[in-house]
Short mmCIF file of C-alpha atoms in Angstrom, two decimals:
data_model
loop_
_atom_site.label_atom_id
_atom_site.label_comp_id
_atom_site.label_asym_id
_atom_site.label_seq_id
_atom_site.Cartn_x
_atom_site.Cartn_y
_atom_site.Cartn_z
CA MET A 4 67.52 342.07 10.95
CA THR A 5 66.37 338.86 9.31
CA PRO A 6 63.65 336.75 10.96
CA ASN A 7 66.12 333.94 11.67
CA ARG A 8 68.55 336.20 13.51
CA ARG A 9 65.74 337.87 15.42
CA SER A 10 64.27 334.50 16.47
CA VAL A 11 67.59 333.40 17.96
CA ARG A 12 67.91 336.52 20.07
CA LEU A 13 64.30 336.45 21.19
CA SER A 14 64.36 332.74 22.04
CA ARG A 15 67.52 333.21 24.08
CA LEU A 16 66.11 336.21 25.95
CA GLY A 17 62.86 334.34 26.61
CA ARG A 18 64.44 331.30 28.21
CA LYS A 19 64.72 330.88 31.91
CA ARG A 20 67.97 329.95 33.56
CA GLY A 21 68.48 326.19 33.66
CA THR A 22 66.08 325.42 30.80
CA GLN A 23 68.73 325.09 28.07
CA PRO A 24 69.82 321.69 26.82
CA LYS A 25 73.20 320.27 27.72
CA VAL A 26 75.14 320.18 24.45
CA VAL A 27 78.45 318.52 23.54
CA ALA A 28 80.11 319.55 20.26
CA LEU A 29 82.81 317.37 18.75
CA GLY A 30 85.27 318.39 16.07
CA GLY A 31 88.34 320.52 15.48
CA GLY A 32 89.61 323.56 13.66
CA MET A 33 87.40 326.17 12.07
CA GLY A 34 84.44 323.81 11.73
CA LEU A 35 84.16 323.26 15.47
CA SER A 36 84.71 326.98 16.05
CA ALA A 37 81.72 327.72 13.81
CA SER A 38 79.53 325.35 15.81
CA LEU A 39 80.66 326.75 19.15
CA ALA A 40 80.15 330.36 18.06
CA ALA A 41 76.57 329.39 17.22
CA LEU A 42 75.85 327.13 20.19
CA ARG A 43 77.04 329.62 22.83
CA ARG A 44 74.23 331.88 21.66
CA ILE A 45 71.53 329.37 22.60
CA THR A 46 72.98 327.52 25.61
CA GLY A 47 74.02 328.41 29.12
CA ALA A 48 77.74 328.67 29.93
CA GLY A 49 77.54 325.53 32.04
CA ASP A 50 75.63 323.60 29.40
CA LEU A 51 78.10 323.63 26.48
CA THR A 52 81.18 321.41 26.17
CA ALA A 53 83.58 321.11 23.27
CA VAL A 54 85.46 317.84 22.75
CA VAL A 55 88.43 318.54 20.49
CA THR A 56 90.62 316.35 18.29
CA VAL A 57 94.31 316.09 19.24
CA ALA A 58 95.92 314.85 16.02
CA ASP A 59 97.20 318.15 14.61
CA ASP A 60 100.85 318.02 13.61
CA GLY A 61 101.30 321.21 11.58
CA GLY A 62 102.27 324.80 12.30
CA SER A 63 102.76 326.09 15.83
CA SER A 64 100.95 323.08 17.32
CA GLY A 65 103.17 320.64 15.48
CA ARG A 66 106.32 322.40 16.58
CA LEU A 67 105.26 322.40 20.24
CA ARG A 68 104.19 318.82 19.99
CA ASP A 69 107.53 317.74 18.51
CA GLU A 70 109.65 319.80 20.88
CA LEU A 71 107.81 319.22 24.15
CA GLY A 72 105.83 316.03 23.58
CA VAL A 73 102.55 317.74 24.50
CA LEU A 74 99.07 317.54 23.05
CA PRO A 75 98.75 319.87 20.03
CA PRO A 76 97.10 322.97 21.57
CA GLY A 77 95.94 324.76 18.40
CA ASP A 78 92.42 323.35 17.98
CA LEU A 79 91.85 323.65 21.74
CA ARG A 80 92.85 327.33 21.52
CA LYS A 81 90.48 327.95 18.60
CA ALA A 82 87.62 326.38 20.55
CA LEU A 83 88.31 328.57 23.57
CA ALA A 84 88.41 331.66 21.33
CA ALA A 85 85.08 330.73 19.77
CA LEU A 86 83.50 330.52 23.24
CA CYS A 87 84.60 334.04 24.19
CA GLY A 88 81.72 336.46 24.69
CA ASP A 89 80.84 339.42 22.49
CA ASP A 90 81.72 341.99 25.22
CA ASP A 91 85.02 343.88 25.29
CA TRP A 92 86.63 341.38 27.71
CA GLY A 93 85.73 338.36 25.59
CA GLN A 94 86.68 339.90 22.25
CA THR A 95 89.99 341.27 23.60
CA TRP A 96 91.03 337.88 24.98
CA SER A 97 89.86 336.14 21.82
CA ARG A 98 92.19 338.33 19.78
CA VAL A 99 95.06 337.93 22.25
CA ILE A 100 95.10 334.12 22.33
CA GLN A 101 94.74 333.99 18.53
CA HIS A 102 97.62 336.46 18.03
CA ARG A 103 100.63 335.03 16.23
CA PHE A 104 104.13 336.42 16.61
CA GLN A 105 105.91 337.59 13.45
CA SER A 106 109.67 337.43 13.71
CA LYS A 107 112.82 335.97 12.20
CA GLY A 108 113.37 333.80 15.26
CA ASP A 109 111.93 330.76 17.01
CA LEU A 110 108.73 332.57 18.03
CA HIS A 111 107.65 333.13 14.44
CA GLU A 112 104.05 332.05 13.86
CA HIS A 113 103.59 330.72 17.39
CA ALA A 114 100.15 331.63 18.75
CA VAL A 115 99.98 333.26 22.17
CA GLY A 116 97.21 330.92 23.24
CA ASN A 117 99.23 327.85 22.34
CA LEU A 118 102.09 328.99 24.55
CA LEU A 119 99.73 329.86 27.41
CA ILE A 120 97.97 326.47 27.28
CA VAL A 121 101.24 324.50 27.17
CA ALA A 122 102.72 326.59 30.01
CA LEU A 123 99.73 325.76 32.20
CA TRP A 124 99.96 322.07 31.28
CA GLU A 125 103.56 322.09 32.49
CA GLN A 126 102.70 324.08 35.64
CA LEU A 127 99.63 322.08 36.66
CA GLY A 128 100.35 318.67 35.13
CA ASP A 129 96.64 318.29 34.25
CA HIS A 130 95.17 318.89 30.80
CA VAL A 131 91.63 319.47 31.92
CA GLN A 132 92.44 321.68 34.90
CA ALA A 133 94.66 323.88 32.75
CA LEU A 134 92.04 324.31 30.02
CA ASP A 135 89.39 325.10 32.62
CA LEU A 136 91.69 327.78 34.04
CA VAL A 137 92.23 329.36 30.62
CA GLY A 138 88.47 329.26 30.08
CA ARG A 139 87.89 331.16 33.31
CA LEU A 140 90.51 333.75 32.37
CA LEU A 141 88.81 334.30 29.00
CA GLY A 142 85.28 334.24 30.39
CA ALA A 143 84.57 331.38 27.96
CA GLN A 144 80.89 330.49 27.69
CA GLY A 145 81.45 326.76 27.83
CA ARG A 146 84.10 324.12 28.55
CA VAL A 147 86.84 322.77 26.28
CA LEU A 148 88.21 319.24 26.59
CA PRO A 149 90.67 317.19 24.53
CA MET A 150 89.21 313.93 23.19
CA SER A 151 92.28 311.96 24.28
CA ALA A 152 95.02 312.45 26.85
CA VAL A 153 97.74 311.47 24.39
CA PRO A 154 98.73 313.11 21.09
CA LEU A 155 97.50 311.06 18.14
CA GLU A 156 98.95 310.48 14.70
CA LEU A 157 96.40 310.41 11.90
CA GLN A 158 97.08 307.91 9.13
CA ALA A 159 95.10 307.47 5.94
CA LEU A 160 94.89 305.04 3.08
CA VAL A 161 94.95 307.24 -0.02
CA ARG A 162 94.55 306.28 -3.64
CA GLY A 163 96.63 308.42 -5.94
CA HIS A 164 98.55 310.34 -3.28
CA ASP A 165 101.42 310.32 -5.72
CA PRO A 166 100.04 311.72 -8.99
CA ALA A 167 102.59 309.65 -10.90
CA ARG A 168 100.90 306.48 -9.53
CA PRO A 169 97.16 307.36 -9.62
CA ASP A 170 95.95 303.78 -9.01
CA ASP A 171 98.22 302.95 -6.07
CA VAL A 172 97.00 303.08 -2.48
CA ASP A 173 99.55 304.46 -0.01
CA THR A 174 99.56 305.05 3.74
CA VAL A 175 99.79 308.79 4.36
CA ARG A 176 100.87 309.92 7.82
CA GLY A 177 100.06 313.14 9.64
CA GLN A 178 96.95 315.29 9.79
CA ALA A 179 98.50 318.15 7.84
CA THR A 180 99.52 315.80 5.02
CA VAL A 181 96.19 313.98 4.95
CA ALA A 182 94.29 317.27 4.77
CA LEU A 183 96.23 318.37 1.68
CA THR A 184 96.57 315.09 -0.21
CA PRO A 185 95.81 315.34 -3.93
CA GLY A 186 94.58 311.73 -3.88
CA GLU A 187 91.34 310.11 -2.73
CA VAL A 188 91.18 309.23 0.97
CA GLN A 189 89.80 305.71 1.43
CA SER A 190 89.88 305.48 5.22
CA VAL A 191 91.65 306.85 8.26
CA HIS A 192 92.87 305.48 11.56
CA VAL A 193 94.88 306.84 14.49
CA VAL A 194 98.11 305.74 16.18
CA PRO A 195 98.04 304.50 18.88
CA HIS A 196 95.14 302.34 17.68
CA ASP A 197 93.44 302.18 21.09
CA PRO A 198 93.96 305.70 22.56
CA PRO A 199 92.50 306.51 25.96
CA ALA A 200 89.65 308.99 26.01
CA VAL A 201 89.65 311.85 28.50
CA PRO A 202 87.17 310.68 31.20
CA GLU A 203 85.52 314.11 31.43
CA ALA A 204 84.80 314.00 27.68
CA VAL A 205 83.14 310.58 27.98
CA ALA A 206 81.10 311.79 30.97
CA ALA A 207 79.96 314.88 29.09
CA VAL A 208 78.72 312.82 26.14
CA LEU A 209 76.84 310.44 28.43
CA ASP A 210 75.24 313.32 30.32
CA ALA A 211 74.29 315.39 27.25
CA ASP A 212 70.87 316.15 25.84
CA TRP A 213 72.33 316.79 22.39
CA VAL A 214 75.61 315.86 20.71
CA VAL A 215 76.73 317.89 17.68
CA LEU A 216 79.24 316.36 15.28
CA GLY A 217 80.75 318.52 12.54
CA PRO A 218 81.08 320.58 10.52
CA GLY A 219 84.79 320.43 9.75
CA SER A 220 87.50 318.61 7.87
CA TRP A 221 85.83 315.24 7.49
CA PHE A 222 88.73 312.84 7.72
CA SER A 223 91.01 314.91 9.95
CA SER A 224 88.62 316.63 12.38
CA VAL A 225 85.26 314.85 12.41
CA ILE A 226 85.90 311.12 11.98
CA PRO A 227 88.88 310.93 14.42
CA HIS A 228 86.41 311.18 17.34
CA LEU A 229 84.94 307.88 16.19
CA LEU A 230 88.38 306.23 16.34
CA VAL A 231 88.71 306.61 20.12
CA PRO A 232 86.99 303.44 21.43
CA GLU A 233 85.72 304.83 24.75
CA LEU A 234 84.40 307.95 23.04
CA LEU A 235 82.69 305.94 20.32
CA ASP A 236 81.13 303.69 22.99
CA ALA A 237 79.80 306.79 24.75
CA LEU A 238 78.39 308.16 21.50
CA THR A 239 76.67 304.84 20.86
CA GLU A 240 75.33 304.41 24.39
CA THR A 241 74.31 307.97 25.27
CA LYS A 242 70.63 308.82 25.46
CA ALA A 243 71.44 312.19 23.92
CA ARG A 244 70.07 312.98 20.48
CA LYS A 245 72.76 313.44 17.84
CA VAL A 246 72.90 315.98 15.04
CA LEU A 247 75.49 315.84 12.24
CA SER A 248 76.23 319.20 10.69
CA LEU A 249 77.48 318.96 7.10
CA ASN A 250 80.04 321.19 5.46
CA LEU A 251 79.00 323.90 3.02
CA ALA A 252 81.37 322.64 0.31
CA PRO A 253 83.83 319.78 -0.27
CA GLN A 254 87.31 320.45 1.08
CA PRO A 255 90.03 320.67 -1.59
CA GLY A 256 92.19 317.58 -1.34
CA GLU A 257 90.52 315.80 1.56
CA THR A 258 86.97 315.51 0.25
CA GLU A 259 87.29 316.85 -3.28
CA GLY A 260 84.23 315.89 -5.34
CA PHE A 261 82.25 314.54 -2.32
CA SER A 262 78.48 314.89 -2.41
CA PRO A 263 76.69 315.57 0.89
CA GLN A 264 75.48 311.96 0.99
CA ARG A 265 78.98 310.61 0.46
CA HIS A 266 80.07 312.34 3.66
CA LEU A 267 77.46 310.23 5.48
CA GLU A 268 78.54 307.03 3.76
CA VAL A 269 82.15 307.60 4.76
CA LEU A 270 81.19 308.26 8.35
CA ALA A 271 79.06 305.08 8.44
CA ARG A 272 81.99 303.00 7.21
CA HIS A 273 84.12 304.17 10.09
CA ALA A 274 81.40 303.75 12.74
CA PRO A 275 78.77 301.33 11.45
CA LYS A 276 76.96 301.09 14.82
CA LEU A 277 76.56 304.80 15.29
CA ALA A 278 73.02 306.12 14.78
CA LEU A 279 72.09 309.75 14.25
CA ASP A 280 68.87 311.70 14.75
CA VAL A 281 69.28 314.73 12.52
CA VAL A 282 71.50 315.69 9.58
CA LEU A 283 71.74 319.46 9.16
CA ALA A 284 72.73 320.86 5.75
CA ASP A 285 72.56 324.20 4.01
CA GLU A 286 69.70 324.08 1.54
CA ALA A 287 71.80 325.67 -1.22
CA ALA A 288 74.57 323.03 -0.82
CA VAL A 289 72.34 319.98 -1.47
CA PRO A 290 71.79 319.40 -5.21
CA ASP A 291 70.20 315.96 -4.67
CA ARG A 292 67.87 316.06 -1.68
CA GLU A 293 66.45 312.59 -2.25
CA SER A 294 69.87 310.92 -2.15
CA LEU A 295 70.81 312.77 1.02
CA THR A 296 67.51 311.81 2.63
CA ASP A 297 68.11 308.15 1.77
CA ALA A 298 71.66 308.23 3.17
CA ALA A 299 70.41 309.88 6.37
CA LYS A 300 67.66 307.28 6.79
CA ARG A 301 70.27 304.52 6.76
CA LEU A 302 71.78 306.20 9.81
CA GLY A 303 68.39 306.57 11.48
CA ALA A 304 68.25 310.33 10.85
CA THR A 305 66.03 312.90 9.25
CA VAL A 306 67.36 315.79 7.18
CA GLU A 307 66.93 319.42 8.15
CA LEU A 308 67.74 322.00 5.47
CA ALA A 309 68.34 325.58 6.51
CA PRO A 310 70.20 328.65 5.26
CA VAL A 311 73.32 328.61 7.43
CA ALA A 312 75.98 330.10 5.12
CA ARG A 313 77.32 333.61 5.34
CA PRO A 314 75.59 335.96 2.89
CA ASP A 315 78.90 336.97 1.26
CA GLY A 316 78.99 333.71 -0.74
CA THR A 317 82.03 332.23 1.03
CA PRO A 318 81.69 328.60 2.22
CA ARG A 319 81.65 329.57 5.88
CA HIS A 320 78.83 329.27 8.43
CA ASP A 321 77.08 332.36 9.74
CA PRO A 322 77.03 332.06 13.57
CA GLU A 323 73.54 333.50 14.02
CA LEU A 324 71.96 331.58 11.17
CA LEU A 325 73.58 328.38 12.39
CA ALA A 326 72.37 329.15 15.90
CA ALA A 327 68.83 329.57 14.55
CA ALA A 328 69.07 326.19 12.86
CA TYR A 329 70.36 324.44 15.97
CA ASP A 330 67.74 326.14 18.12
CA ARG A 331 64.95 324.96 15.84
CA ILE A 332 66.32 321.40 15.75
CA PHE A 333 66.64 321.23 19.53
CA ARG A 334 63.03 322.40 19.93
CA MET A 335 61.48 320.33 17.15
CA HIS A 336 63.34 317.09 17.85
CA GLY A 337 63.94 317.42 21.57
CA ARG A 338 61.89 316.82 24.65
CA ILE A 339 58.54 318.43 25.17
CA GLY A 340 58.63 321.11 27.85
CA PRO A 341 61.56 322.68 29.70
CA TRP A 342 64.97 320.98 29.55
CA ARG A 343 65.70 319.03 32.70
#
């Protein structure tokens, strides 16, 4: 066992009930799942909330969204799965809700969890109540909320989306298309332009001790949270400290060729009034530490470098190493003494 992994387990065992910070994690997809898998190791079940983007329009989520007019459930499902415990109950339910049917019919590639979530939305008529109920069924160690109560369409201004016209800037519509564009994304926005935030998500941000943004697909999972006015206001006004967790590598298509500091510059362009406290990056993924430090300073933040990647060399976060990094940041940059 490495010292980092051991320190996470020991720190968790040594904490008293009620002394953990209240943490809100924002994002979507596998990036948010990585954060949640780490954060549930160092927070209490009632102290962790995920706020999830609702702009997905591909795969099973896109089909359900088109057919039924519902919020895309896929990223919400992934967040719930990431919050499942490591016991038999949690791991069984995590596999069940992630299971996809394989058939030659209409059920092909639909995820069980997507169907369960949508069924409860229709039964209860309440997004939050239904997700809370699924969370209780799974024994999820935290709460999952959508960032908005209406499905959003992501639109991007992209230079060179059509390789035959590399200098032209086009409007590209749909999260799935934006994520795979061969061009350079200039900016993103959502439709409707002034979407309502889920009140519980706003309340969670305002009541948090720490807010974690990222990692994840920068333009399609991270920045969309800054495009919901009420949520951005809460992020700006909250007394919580804010940590931005950078990706381990640029994403093909969406952020191809981006340096770590360029990710910060793009975020600042979309939310110029948003200040941060800490930028977390893997030490092996930062070739120019001085430039990253300068970019972080412009956002009011310091840089924390830590080994958070899986040891197999893939650009994926290791849950226990990431937990160790978050735990150290919360202690070094947080309040002195017990939380609350």
